[in-house]
Amino acid sequence: MYPPNIQILDLATLVSLYRSRGEPFDVPAAEIVSCAVTHRIIKRTKRWFGLHYSQKAWDSLLTTGSEGYPLTPAEFNILGLAGLPPQPPLTREFAQKNCGTTAELGYLIINDLVQFGFLEATAGHELYLAERGEIALDGISRRLYGTEFKPELLWYYQT
């Protein structure tokens, strides 16, 4: 769901686009916008990195157990890395670098995952999967891959 060329954005733009995701947006009368999923023209949208979605299409992108938080493959990778048995515990820096997107966006995602209770963070910057995170990880694994979570599905193991 994140653009593959996201690294061209400056940090301020990245933060702005990330923070405004899912906010309702009324399309000005002079513009024509179509839903990224249904390709139908819509007047009221929810935006995500320049793409527009109808409310119904947005709802279809939400994951069971995510409590309305939009989970993408980047969140899946972070939650999955935190859910692996800690050989050493997952560090924030390692998760940022191996989330499948830029480290800057990984930082924002980790902050939100901690804030929404999917991850628990220690003072030593170690990350652990919370109970809510386990439910969300299972839901996103089933939505993206049609199966329960397996470490082989993570971006880290595919690269």
PDB file of C-alpha atoms in Angstrom:
ATOM      1  CA  MET A   1       0.000   0.000   0.000  1.00  0.00           C
ATOM      2  CA  TYR A   2       2.973   2.330   0.311  1.00  0.00           C
ATOM      3  CA  PRO A   3       4.369   3.587  -3.017  1.00  0.00           C
ATOM      4  CA  PRO A   4       7.513   1.748  -4.144  1.00  0.00           C
ATOM      5  CA  ASN A   5       9.347   5.048  -4.747  1.00  0.00           C
ATOM      6  CA  ILE A   6       8.529   6.487  -1.323  1.00  0.00           C
ATOM      7  CA  GLN A   7      12.201   7.259  -0.710  1.00  0.00           C
ATOM      8  CA  ILE A   8      11.944  10.325  -2.982  1.00  0.00           C
ATOM      9  CA  LEU A   9       9.732  12.111  -0.445  1.00  0.00           C
ATOM     10  CA  ASP A  10      11.291  14.480   2.039  1.00  0.00           C
ATOM     11  CA  LEU A  11      10.653  13.709   5.698  1.00  0.00           C
ATOM     12  CA  ALA A  12       8.099  16.489   6.226  1.00  0.00           C
ATOM     13  CA  THR A  13       5.986  15.317   3.277  1.00  0.00           C
ATOM     14  CA  LEU A  14       6.273  11.698   4.400  1.00  0.00           C
ATOM     15  CA  VAL A  15       5.075  12.551   7.897  1.00  0.00           C
ATOM     16  CA  SER A  16       2.214  14.672   6.535  1.00  0.00           C
ATOM     17  CA  LEU A  17       0.999  11.969   4.149  1.00  0.00           C
ATOM     18  CA  TYR A  18       1.315   9.262   6.794  1.00  0.00           C
ATOM     19  CA  ARG A  19      -0.505  11.225   9.484  1.00  0.00           C
ATOM     20  CA  SER A  20      -3.385  12.280   7.220  1.00  0.00           C
ATOM     21  CA  ARG A  21      -4.197   8.752   6.050  1.00  0.00           C
ATOM     22  CA  GLY A  22      -7.845   7.847   6.147  1.00  0.00           C
ATOM     23  CA  GLU A  23      -9.126  11.335   6.868  1.00  0.00           C
ATOM     24  CA  PRO A  24     -12.358  12.173   5.022  1.00  0.00           C
ATOM     25  CA  PHE A  25     -11.800  14.487   2.084  1.00  0.00           C
ATOM     26  CA  ASP A  26     -14.432  16.317   0.043  1.00  0.00           C
ATOM     27  CA  VAL A  27     -13.381  16.558  -3.580  1.00  0.00           C
ATOM     28  CA  PRO A  28     -13.586  20.127  -4.946  1.00  0.00           C
ATOM     29  CA  ALA A  29     -16.234  20.620  -7.635  1.00  0.00           C
ATOM     30  CA  ALA A  30     -13.602  21.300 -10.312  1.00  0.00           C
ATOM     31  CA  GLU A  31     -11.814  17.969  -9.745  1.00  0.00           C
ATOM     32  CA  ILE A  32     -12.695  14.424 -10.716  1.00  0.00           C
ATOM     33  CA  VAL A  33     -11.417  11.644  -8.467  1.00  0.00           C
ATOM     34  CA  SER A  34     -11.967   7.914  -8.758  1.00  0.00           C
ATOM     35  CA  CYS A  35     -11.663   5.179  -6.162  1.00  0.00           C
ATOM     36  CA  ALA A  36      -8.375   3.253  -6.393  1.00  0.00           C
ATOM     37  CA  VAL A  37     -10.237  -0.048  -5.868  1.00  0.00           C
ATOM     38  CA  THR A  38     -13.548   0.309  -7.722  1.00  0.00           C
ATOM     39  CA  HIS A  39     -12.417   2.953 -10.258  1.00  0.00           C
ATOM     40  CA  ARG A  40     -15.741   4.772  -9.809  1.00  0.00           C
ATOM     41  CA  ILE A  41     -15.935   8.547  -9.571  1.00  0.00           C
ATOM     42  CA  ILE A  42     -16.481   9.667  -5.998  1.00  0.00           C
ATOM     43  CA  LYS A  43     -17.161  12.998  -4.284  1.00  0.00           C
ATOM     44  CA  ARG A  44     -16.103  12.088  -0.714  1.00  0.00           C
ATOM     45  CA  THR A  45     -12.949  10.064  -0.246  1.00  0.00           C
ATOM     46  CA  LYS A  46     -10.392   8.768   2.190  1.00  0.00           C
ATOM     47  CA  ARG A  47      -6.824   9.423   1.051  1.00  0.00           C
ATOM     48  CA  TRP A  48      -3.716   7.277   1.397  1.00  0.00           C
ATOM     49  CA  PHE A  49      -0.459   8.494  -0.190  1.00  0.00           C
ATOM     50  CA  GLY A  50      -2.180  10.183  -3.111  1.00  0.00           C
ATOM     51  CA  LEU A  51      -4.747   7.444  -3.765  1.00  0.00           C
ATOM     52  CA  HIS A  52      -8.438   7.958  -3.056  1.00  0.00           C
ATOM     53  CA  TYR A  53     -10.872   5.382  -1.676  1.00  0.00           C
ATOM     54  CA  SER A  54     -14.616   5.276  -1.142  1.00  0.00           C
ATOM     55  CA  GLN A  55     -15.698   4.451   2.408  1.00  0.00           C
ATOM     56  CA  LYS A  56     -16.723   0.939   1.341  1.00  0.00           C
ATOM     57  CA  ALA A  57     -13.380   0.315  -0.400  1.00  0.00           C
ATOM     58  CA  TRP A  58     -11.493   1.696   2.623  1.00  0.00           C
ATOM     59  CA  ASP A  59     -13.402  -0.626   4.934  1.00  0.00           C
ATOM     60  CA  SER A  60     -12.504  -3.600   2.723  1.00  0.00           C
ATOM     61  CA  LEU A  61      -8.800  -2.777   3.207  1.00  0.00           C
ATOM     62  CA  LEU A  62      -9.040  -2.935   6.998  1.00  0.00           C
ATOM     63  CA  THR A  63      -7.853  -6.084   8.733  1.00  0.00           C
ATOM     64  CA  THR A  64      -9.785  -8.207  11.199  1.00  0.00           C
ATOM     65  CA  GLY A  65      -8.376  -7.533  14.649  1.00  0.00           C
ATOM     66  CA  SER A  66      -6.772  -4.228  13.651  1.00  0.00           C
ATOM     67  CA  GLU A  67      -9.514  -2.160  15.292  1.00  0.00           C
ATOM     68  CA  GLY A  68      -9.661   0.223  12.341  1.00  0.00           C
ATOM     69  CA  TYR A  69      -5.903   0.790  12.075  1.00  0.00           C
ATOM     70  CA  PRO A  70      -4.830   0.285   8.430  1.00  0.00           C
ATOM     71  CA  LEU A  71      -2.320  -2.578   8.314  1.00  0.00           C
ATOM     72  CA  THR A  72      -0.127  -3.038   5.247  1.00  0.00           C
ATOM     73  CA  PRO A  73       2.732  -5.418   4.424  1.00  0.00           C
ATOM     74  CA  ALA A  74       5.119  -3.039   6.251  1.00  0.00           C
ATOM     75  CA  GLU A  75       3.124  -3.371   9.466  1.00  0.00           C
ATOM     76  CA  PHE A  76       2.895  -7.119   8.847  1.00  0.00           C
ATOM     77  CA  ASN A  77       6.690  -7.322   8.648  1.00  0.00           C
ATOM     78  CA  ILE A  78       7.203  -5.366  11.877  1.00  0.00           C
ATOM     79  CA  LEU A  79       4.571  -7.314  13.802  1.00  0.00           C
ATOM     80  CA  GLY A  80       5.920 -10.577  12.390  1.00  0.00           C
ATOM     81  CA  LEU A  81       9.498  -9.796  13.394  1.00  0.00           C
ATOM     82  CA  ALA A  82       8.282  -8.901  16.893  1.00  0.00           C
ATOM     83  CA  GLY A  83       6.305 -12.143  17.046  1.00  0.00           C
ATOM     84  CA  LEU A  84       9.257 -14.395  16.289  1.00  0.00           C
ATOM     85  CA  PRO A  85      10.848 -16.091  19.277  1.00  0.00           C
ATOM     86  CA  PRO A  86      13.448 -13.629  20.540  1.00  0.00           C
ATOM     87  CA  GLN A  87      16.894 -14.970  19.819  1.00  0.00           C
ATOM     88  CA  PRO A  88      18.098 -11.707  20.782  1.00  0.00           C
ATOM     89  CA  PRO A  89      15.012  -9.493  21.273  1.00  0.00           C
ATOM     90  CA  LEU A  90      13.881  -7.409  18.308  1.00  0.00           C
ATOM     91  CA  THR A  91      15.445  -3.964  18.367  1.00  0.00           C
ATOM     92  CA  ARG A  92      13.716  -0.895  17.016  1.00  0.00           C
ATOM     93  CA  GLU A  93      16.590  -0.198  14.617  1.00  0.00           C
ATOM     94  CA  PHE A  94      16.464  -3.725  13.136  1.00  0.00           C
ATOM     95  CA  ALA A  95      12.678  -3.495  12.693  1.00  0.00           C
ATOM     96  CA  GLN A  96      12.966  -0.092  10.973  1.00  0.00           C
ATOM     97  CA  LYS A  97      15.543  -1.394   8.504  1.00  0.00           C
ATOM     98  CA  ASN A  98      13.677  -4.636   7.750  1.00  0.00           C
ATOM     99  CA  CYS A  99      10.069  -3.516   7.487  1.00  0.00           C
ATOM    100  CA  GLY A 100      10.034  -3.488   3.682  1.00  0.00           C
ATOM    101  CA  THR A 101       9.924   0.286   3.303  1.00  0.00           C
ATOM    102  CA  THR A 102      12.157   3.189   4.306  1.00  0.00           C
ATOM    103  CA  ALA A 103      13.615   3.366   7.812  1.00  0.00           C
ATOM    104  CA  GLU A 104      11.986   6.784   8.312  1.00  0.00           C
ATOM    105  CA  LEU A 105       8.536   5.392   7.561  1.00  0.00           C
ATOM    106  CA  GLY A 106       9.388   2.347   9.687  1.00  0.00           C
ATOM    107  CA  TYR A 107      10.020   4.708  12.591  1.00  0.00           C
ATOM    108  CA  LEU A 108       6.561   6.283  12.187  1.00  0.00           C
ATOM    109  CA  ILE A 109       4.879   2.898  11.848  1.00  0.00           C
ATOM    110  CA  ILE A 110       6.571   1.521  14.976  1.00  0.00           C
ATOM    111  CA  ASN A 111       5.507   4.601  16.968  1.00  0.00           C
ATOM    112  CA  ASP A 112       1.890   4.046  15.916  1.00  0.00           C
ATOM    113  CA  LEU A 113       2.002   0.302  16.558  1.00  0.00           C
ATOM    114  CA  VAL A 114       3.240   1.001  20.087  1.00  0.00           C
ATOM    115  CA  GLN A 115       0.712   3.819  20.604  1.00  0.00           C
ATOM    116  CA  PHE A 116      -2.199   1.625  19.465  1.00  0.00           C
ATOM    117  CA  GLY A 117      -1.090  -1.258  21.679  1.00  0.00           C
ATOM    118  CA  PHE A 118       0.039  -3.734  19.024  1.00  0.00           C
ATOM    119  CA  LEU A 119       3.671  -3.596  20.196  1.00  0.00           C
ATOM    120  CA  GLU A 120       5.278  -3.078  23.568  1.00  0.00           C
ATOM    121  CA  ALA A 121       8.574  -1.180  23.737  1.00  0.00           C
ATOM    122  CA  THR A 122      11.155  -1.229  26.500  1.00  0.00           C
ATOM    123  CA  ALA A 123      13.471   1.591  27.553  1.00  0.00           C
ATOM    124  CA  GLY A 124      16.272  -0.309  25.795  1.00  0.00           C
ATOM    125  CA  HIS A 125      14.431   0.033  22.425  1.00  0.00           C
ATOM    126  CA  GLU A 126      13.401  -3.636  22.330  1.00  0.00           C
ATOM    127  CA  LEU A 127      10.037  -4.477  20.783  1.00  0.00           C
ATOM    128  CA  TYR A 128       7.642  -7.232  21.821  1.00  0.00           C
ATOM    129  CA  LEU A 129       4.361  -8.305  20.273  1.00  0.00           C
ATOM    130  CA  ALA A 130       1.392  -7.469  22.502  1.00  0.00           C
ATOM    131  CA  GLU A 131      -1.729  -9.613  22.701  1.00  0.00           C
ATOM    132  CA  ARG A 132      -3.598  -7.169  20.426  1.00  0.00           C
ATOM    133  CA  GLY A 133      -0.651  -7.421  18.026  1.00  0.00           C
ATOM    134  CA  GLU A 134      -0.955 -11.213  17.861  1.00  0.00           C
ATOM    135  CA  ILE A 135      -4.612 -10.900  16.858  1.00  0.00           C
ATOM    136  CA  ALA A 136      -3.800  -8.223  14.257  1.00  0.00           C
ATOM    137  CA  LEU A 137      -0.857 -10.255  12.893  1.00  0.00           C
ATOM    138  CA  ASP A 138      -3.104 -13.259  12.381  1.00  0.00           C
ATOM    139  CA  GLY A 139      -5.753 -11.082  10.706  1.00  0.00           C
ATOM    140  CA  ILE A 140      -3.367  -9.384   8.296  1.00  0.00           C
ATOM    141  CA  SER A 141      -1.648 -12.672   7.447  1.00  0.00           C
ATOM    142  CA  ARG A 142      -5.009 -14.150   6.508  1.00  0.00           C
ATOM    143  CA  ARG A 143      -6.020 -11.003   4.541  1.00  0.00           C
ATOM    144  CA  LEU A 144      -2.743 -10.695   2.592  1.00  0.00           C
ATOM    145  CA  TYR A 145      -1.739 -14.347   2.180  1.00  0.00           C
ATOM    146  CA  GLY A 146      -4.838 -16.391   3.013  1.00  0.00           C
ATOM    147  CA  THR A 147      -3.033 -18.378   5.699  1.00  0.00           C
ATOM    148  CA  GLU A 148      -1.922 -18.159   9.304  1.00  0.00           C
ATOM    149  CA  PHE A 149       1.321 -16.339  10.040  1.00  0.00           C
ATOM    150  CA  LYS A 150       4.555 -18.065   9.007  1.00  0.00           C
ATOM    151  CA  PRO A 151       8.018 -16.473   9.275  1.00  0.00           C
ATOM    152  CA  GLU A 152       8.693 -17.325   5.611  1.00  0.00           C
ATOM    153  CA  LEU A 153       6.107 -14.711   4.603  1.00  0.00           C
ATOM    154  CA  LEU A 154       8.159 -11.853   6.062  1.00  0.00           C
ATOM    155  CA  TRP A 155      10.052  -9.495   3.744  1.00  0.00           C
ATOM    156  CA  TYR A 156      13.200 -10.139   5.811  1.00  0.00           C
ATOM    157  CA  TYR A 157      13.237 -13.828   4.841  1.00  0.00           C
ATOM    158  CA  GLN A 158      12.383 -13.144   1.196  1.00  0.00           C
ATOM    159  CA  THR A 159      15.314 -10.788   0.561  1.00  0.00           C
TER     160      THR A 159
END
